[in-house]
Short mmCIF file of C-alpha atoms in Angstrom, two decimals:
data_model
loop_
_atom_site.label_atom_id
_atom_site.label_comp_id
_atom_site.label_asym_id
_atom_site.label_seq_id
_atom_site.Cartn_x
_atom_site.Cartn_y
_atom_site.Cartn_z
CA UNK Y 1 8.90 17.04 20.25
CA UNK Y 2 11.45 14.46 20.73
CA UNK Y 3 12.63 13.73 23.88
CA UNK Y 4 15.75 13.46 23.16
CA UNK Y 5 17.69 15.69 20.86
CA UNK Y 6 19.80 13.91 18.46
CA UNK Y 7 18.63 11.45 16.02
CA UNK Y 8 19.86 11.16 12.83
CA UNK Y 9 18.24 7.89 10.69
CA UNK Y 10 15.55 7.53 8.32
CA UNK Y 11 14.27 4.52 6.61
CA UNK Y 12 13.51 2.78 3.32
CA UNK Y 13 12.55 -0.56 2.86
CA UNK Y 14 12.50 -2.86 -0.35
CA UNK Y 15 12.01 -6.30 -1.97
CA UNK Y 16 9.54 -7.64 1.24
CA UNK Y 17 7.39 -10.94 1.22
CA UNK Y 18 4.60 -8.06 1.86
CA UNK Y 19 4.18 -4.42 1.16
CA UNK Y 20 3.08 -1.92 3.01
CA UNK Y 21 0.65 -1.53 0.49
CA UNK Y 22 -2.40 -4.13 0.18
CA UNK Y 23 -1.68 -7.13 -2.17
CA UNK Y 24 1.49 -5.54 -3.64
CA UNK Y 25 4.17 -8.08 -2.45
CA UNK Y 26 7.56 -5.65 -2.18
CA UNK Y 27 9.01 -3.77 0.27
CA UNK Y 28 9.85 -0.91 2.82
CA UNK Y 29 12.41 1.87 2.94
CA UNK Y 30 13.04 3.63 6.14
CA UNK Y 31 15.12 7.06 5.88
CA UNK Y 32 17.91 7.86 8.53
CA UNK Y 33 18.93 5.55 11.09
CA UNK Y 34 21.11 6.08 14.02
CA UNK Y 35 20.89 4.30 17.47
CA UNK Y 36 20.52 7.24 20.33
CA UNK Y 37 17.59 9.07 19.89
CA UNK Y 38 13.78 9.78 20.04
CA UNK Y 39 12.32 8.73 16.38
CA UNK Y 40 15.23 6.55 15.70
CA UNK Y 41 13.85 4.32 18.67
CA UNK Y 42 10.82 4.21 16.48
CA UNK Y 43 12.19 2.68 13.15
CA UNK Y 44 14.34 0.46 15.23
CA UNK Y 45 11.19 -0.55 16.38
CA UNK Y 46 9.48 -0.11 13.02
CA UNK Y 47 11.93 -2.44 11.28
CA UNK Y 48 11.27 -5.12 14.19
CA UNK Y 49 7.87 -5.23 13.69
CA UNK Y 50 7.87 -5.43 9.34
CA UNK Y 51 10.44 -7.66 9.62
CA UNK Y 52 8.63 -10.22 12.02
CA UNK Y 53 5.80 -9.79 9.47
CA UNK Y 54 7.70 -10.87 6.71
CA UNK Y 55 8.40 -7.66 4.98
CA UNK Y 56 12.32 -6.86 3.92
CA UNK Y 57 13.36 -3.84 5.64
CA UNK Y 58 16.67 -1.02 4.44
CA UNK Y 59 17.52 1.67 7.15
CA UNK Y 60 19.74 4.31 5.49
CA UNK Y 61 22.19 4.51 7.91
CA UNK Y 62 24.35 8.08 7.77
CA UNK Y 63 27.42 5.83 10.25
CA UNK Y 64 29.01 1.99 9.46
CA UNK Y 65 28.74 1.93 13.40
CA UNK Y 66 25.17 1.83 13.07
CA UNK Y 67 24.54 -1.10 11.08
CA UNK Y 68 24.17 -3.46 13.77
CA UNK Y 69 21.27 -1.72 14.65
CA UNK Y 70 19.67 -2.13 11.70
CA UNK Y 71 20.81 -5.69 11.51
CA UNK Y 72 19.83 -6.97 15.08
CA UNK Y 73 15.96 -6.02 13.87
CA UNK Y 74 15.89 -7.62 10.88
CA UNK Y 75 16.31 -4.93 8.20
CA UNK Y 76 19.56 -4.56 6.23
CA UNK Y 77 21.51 -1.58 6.82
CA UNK Y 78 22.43 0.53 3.55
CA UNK Y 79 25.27 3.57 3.92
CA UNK Y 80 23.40 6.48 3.17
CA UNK Y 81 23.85 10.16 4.42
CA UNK Y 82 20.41 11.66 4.08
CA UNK Y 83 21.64 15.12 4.34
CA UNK Y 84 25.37 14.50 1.90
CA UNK Y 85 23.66 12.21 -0.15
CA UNK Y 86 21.80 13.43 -3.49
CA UNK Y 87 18.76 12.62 -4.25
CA UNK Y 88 19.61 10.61 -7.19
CA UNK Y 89 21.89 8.79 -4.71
CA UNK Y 90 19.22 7.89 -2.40
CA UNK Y 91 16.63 7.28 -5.52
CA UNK Y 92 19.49 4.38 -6.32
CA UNK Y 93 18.97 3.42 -2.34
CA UNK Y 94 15.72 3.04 -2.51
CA UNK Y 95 14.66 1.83 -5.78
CA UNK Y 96 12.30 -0.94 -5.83
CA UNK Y 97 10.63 0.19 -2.46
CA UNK Y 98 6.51 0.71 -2.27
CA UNK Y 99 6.89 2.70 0.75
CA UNK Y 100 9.24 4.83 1.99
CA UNK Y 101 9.20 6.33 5.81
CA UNK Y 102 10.98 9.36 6.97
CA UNK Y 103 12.15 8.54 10.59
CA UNK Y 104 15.00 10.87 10.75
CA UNK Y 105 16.00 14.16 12.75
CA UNK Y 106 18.42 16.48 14.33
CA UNK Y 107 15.82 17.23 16.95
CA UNK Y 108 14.74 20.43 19.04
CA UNK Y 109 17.92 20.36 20.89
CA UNK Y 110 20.27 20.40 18.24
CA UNK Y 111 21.60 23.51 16.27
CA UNK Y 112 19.41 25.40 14.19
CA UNK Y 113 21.19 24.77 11.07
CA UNK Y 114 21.13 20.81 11.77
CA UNK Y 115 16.91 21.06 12.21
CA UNK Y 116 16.58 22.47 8.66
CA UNK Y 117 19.03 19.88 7.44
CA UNK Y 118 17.84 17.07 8.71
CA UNK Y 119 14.25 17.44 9.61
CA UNK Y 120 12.91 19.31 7.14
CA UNK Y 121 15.88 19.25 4.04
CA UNK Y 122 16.37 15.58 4.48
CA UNK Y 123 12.35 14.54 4.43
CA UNK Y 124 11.62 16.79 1.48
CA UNK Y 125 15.33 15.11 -0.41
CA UNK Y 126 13.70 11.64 0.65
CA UNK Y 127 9.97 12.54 -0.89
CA UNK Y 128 11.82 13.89 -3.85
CA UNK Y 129 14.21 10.77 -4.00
CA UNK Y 130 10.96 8.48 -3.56
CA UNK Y 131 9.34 10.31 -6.54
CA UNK Y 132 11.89 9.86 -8.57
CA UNK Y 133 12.84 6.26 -7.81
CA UNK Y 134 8.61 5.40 -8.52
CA UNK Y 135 8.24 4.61 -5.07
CA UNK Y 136 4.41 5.25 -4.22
CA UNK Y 137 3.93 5.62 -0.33
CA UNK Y 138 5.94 7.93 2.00
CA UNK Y 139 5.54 8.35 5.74
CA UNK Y 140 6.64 10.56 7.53
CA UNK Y 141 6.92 10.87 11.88
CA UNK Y 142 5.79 14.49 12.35
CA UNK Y 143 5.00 16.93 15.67
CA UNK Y 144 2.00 17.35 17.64
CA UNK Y 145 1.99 21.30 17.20
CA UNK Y 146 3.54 21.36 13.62
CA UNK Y 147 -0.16 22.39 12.70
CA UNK Y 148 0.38 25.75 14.08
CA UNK Y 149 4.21 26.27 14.97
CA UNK Y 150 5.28 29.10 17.10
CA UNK Y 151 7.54 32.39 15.86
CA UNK Y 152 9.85 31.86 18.21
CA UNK Y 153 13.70 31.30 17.53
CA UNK Y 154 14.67 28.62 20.33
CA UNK Y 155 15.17 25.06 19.31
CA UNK Y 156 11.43 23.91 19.53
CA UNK Y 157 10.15 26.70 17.90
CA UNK Y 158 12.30 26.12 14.92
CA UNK Y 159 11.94 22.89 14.96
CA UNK Y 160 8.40 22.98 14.52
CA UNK Y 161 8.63 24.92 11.93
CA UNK Y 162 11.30 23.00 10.24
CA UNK Y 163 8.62 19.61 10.34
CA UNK Y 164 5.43 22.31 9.20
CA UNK Y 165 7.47 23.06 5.90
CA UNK Y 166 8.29 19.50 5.23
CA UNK Y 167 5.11 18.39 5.79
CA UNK Y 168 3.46 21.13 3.32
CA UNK Y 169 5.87 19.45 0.98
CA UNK Y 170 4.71 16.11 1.69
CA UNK Y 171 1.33 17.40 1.22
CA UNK Y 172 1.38 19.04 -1.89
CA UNK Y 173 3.41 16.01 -3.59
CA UNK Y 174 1.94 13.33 -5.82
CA UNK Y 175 2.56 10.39 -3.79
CA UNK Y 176 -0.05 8.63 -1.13
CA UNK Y 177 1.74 10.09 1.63
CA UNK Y 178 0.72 9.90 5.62
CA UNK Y 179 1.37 12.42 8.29
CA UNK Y 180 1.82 10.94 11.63
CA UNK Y 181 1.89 13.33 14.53
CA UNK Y 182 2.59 12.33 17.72
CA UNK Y 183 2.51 13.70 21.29
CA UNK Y 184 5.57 14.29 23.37
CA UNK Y 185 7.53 10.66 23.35
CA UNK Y 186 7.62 8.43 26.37
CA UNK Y 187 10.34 5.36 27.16
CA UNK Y 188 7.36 3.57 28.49
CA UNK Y 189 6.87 0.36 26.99
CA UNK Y 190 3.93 0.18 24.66
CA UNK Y 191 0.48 -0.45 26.33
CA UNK Y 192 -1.03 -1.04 22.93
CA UNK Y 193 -3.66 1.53 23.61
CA UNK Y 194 -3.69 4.89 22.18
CA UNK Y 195 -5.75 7.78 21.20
CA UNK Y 196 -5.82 8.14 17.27
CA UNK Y 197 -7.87 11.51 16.05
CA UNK Y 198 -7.45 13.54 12.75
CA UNK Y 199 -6.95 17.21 14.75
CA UNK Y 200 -4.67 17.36 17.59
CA UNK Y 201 -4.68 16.40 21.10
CA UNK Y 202 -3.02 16.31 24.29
CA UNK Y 203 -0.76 13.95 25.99
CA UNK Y 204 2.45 11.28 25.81
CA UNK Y 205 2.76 8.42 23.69
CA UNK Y 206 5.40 6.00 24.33
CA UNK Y 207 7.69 5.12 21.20
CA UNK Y 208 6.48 1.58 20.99
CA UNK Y 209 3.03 2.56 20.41
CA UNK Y 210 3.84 5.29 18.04
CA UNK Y 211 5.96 2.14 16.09
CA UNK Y 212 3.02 -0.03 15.93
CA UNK Y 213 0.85 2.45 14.18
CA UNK Y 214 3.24 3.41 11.53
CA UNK Y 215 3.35 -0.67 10.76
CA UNK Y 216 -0.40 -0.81 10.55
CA UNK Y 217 -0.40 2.31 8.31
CA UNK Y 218 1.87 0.88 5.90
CA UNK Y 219 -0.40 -1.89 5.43
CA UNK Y 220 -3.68 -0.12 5.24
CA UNK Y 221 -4.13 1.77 2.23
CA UNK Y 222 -7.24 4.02 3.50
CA UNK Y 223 -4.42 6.10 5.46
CA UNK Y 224 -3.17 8.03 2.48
CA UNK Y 225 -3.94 11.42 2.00
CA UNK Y 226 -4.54 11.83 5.64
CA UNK Y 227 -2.58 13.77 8.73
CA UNK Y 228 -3.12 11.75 12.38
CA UNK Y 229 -2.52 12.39 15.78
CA UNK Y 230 -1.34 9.62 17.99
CA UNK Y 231 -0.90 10.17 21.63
CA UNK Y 232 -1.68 7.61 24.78
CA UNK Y 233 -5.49 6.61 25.46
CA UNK Y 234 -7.47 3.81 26.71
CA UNK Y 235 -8.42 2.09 22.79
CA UNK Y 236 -6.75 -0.62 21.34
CA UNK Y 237 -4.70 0.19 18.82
CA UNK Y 238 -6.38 -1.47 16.17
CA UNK Y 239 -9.98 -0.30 17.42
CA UNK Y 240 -8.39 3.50 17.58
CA UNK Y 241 -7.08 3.31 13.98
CA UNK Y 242 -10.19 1.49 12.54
CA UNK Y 243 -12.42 4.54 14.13
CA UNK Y 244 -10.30 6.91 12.44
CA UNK Y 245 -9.77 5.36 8.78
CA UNK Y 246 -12.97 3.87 8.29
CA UNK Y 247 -14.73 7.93 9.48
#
């Protein structure tokens, strides 16, 4: 679960000097971005590292006020409200793309009605969108224990729930889609070592890390079709993901 409980960004990117898919030279989307909270510290950070690669980076951005964010990384900054936008709207935003990563949420402390809005409504209106702009690739940050989410009716408990039911829709969709669930999140700067397995697993992952993995995903195309678990450990990130893609 987020640490904190208001974020409210997700991101597309488009039109990059590479792709996050091998050899095919466009660009990134990233869905939802706003500057004060848990997974919006991770496209920030996301957008840093594609940019400094080369890649051209759009964060939707949902606020004006947020488009120095966006800007500051490298990525450009396009107005667009995940949960009042349509999805033709956002199909417009992010045509062109050849990935697209959902990096939005309302987060476990929110209201209810916010979690279904954002994190699960606005991932499933972004795969949608991606579909029908002919966008091929879509990410999306997840939960450690949105494998098996609890009955409950507080805010993690729905929220859970919220990120199980957009993940079934990721995973029943047509595109090569990537399920990255990690551990609770960490301010911790990244140590660059992590623990990378295809069930779940215990402990904190700091937002850095949790970054850098989504940028090597992009680029790898032997992560699609497949849910991971990313929390902190004592591999290299590269050695970590390598174990898992290449099992």
């Amino acid at each position: 679960m987020p640490a904190d409980p208001e974020h409210e960004w997700g991101c597309t990117a488009r039109g990059g000097a590479a792709s996050p898919l091998i050899d095919v030279p466009r660009a990134k989307a990233l869905g939802g971005c706003s500057a004060h909270n848990a997974t919006v510290a991770i496209a920030l950070g996301l957008t840093r590292l594609l940019s400094a690669d080369g890649d051209s980076v759009i964060g939707l951005i949902r606020n004006p006020d947020q488009a120095t964010d966006v800007s500051d990384r490298g990525g450009s900054p396009v107005l667009c409200d995940l949960e009042r936008a349509s999805e033709g709207q956002i199909a417009a935003a992010i045509k062109g793309a050849d990935a697209a990563v959902f990096a939005a949420g309302a987060g476990g402390g929110g209201s209810a009605a916010r979690t279904l809005t954002v994190d699960r409504d606005g991932a499933i209106k972004l795969l949608r969108a991606a579909a029908k702009a002919g966008v091929p690739r879509y990410l999306i940050i997840s939960a450690g224990g949105a494998e098996d989410p609890p009955d409950g009716d507080d805010g993690l408990s729905i929220y859970l729930r919220a990120k199980a039911d957009a993940d079934a829709a990721v995973q029943s969709s047509d595109l090569d889609w990537t399920i990255l669930r990690p551990g609770p999140l960490t301010d911790d700067p990244g140590a660059g070592r992590v623990r990378v397995d295809p069930t779940p697993g215990q402990g904190t992952v700091p937002r850095d890390d949790v970054a850098a993995a989504l940028a090597r995903l992009l680029h790898d195309e032997r992560a699609a079709h497949r849910v991971l678990y990313v929390n902190g450990g004592d591999r290299p990130l590269d050695h970590a993901l390598e174990a898992v893609l290449s099992g």
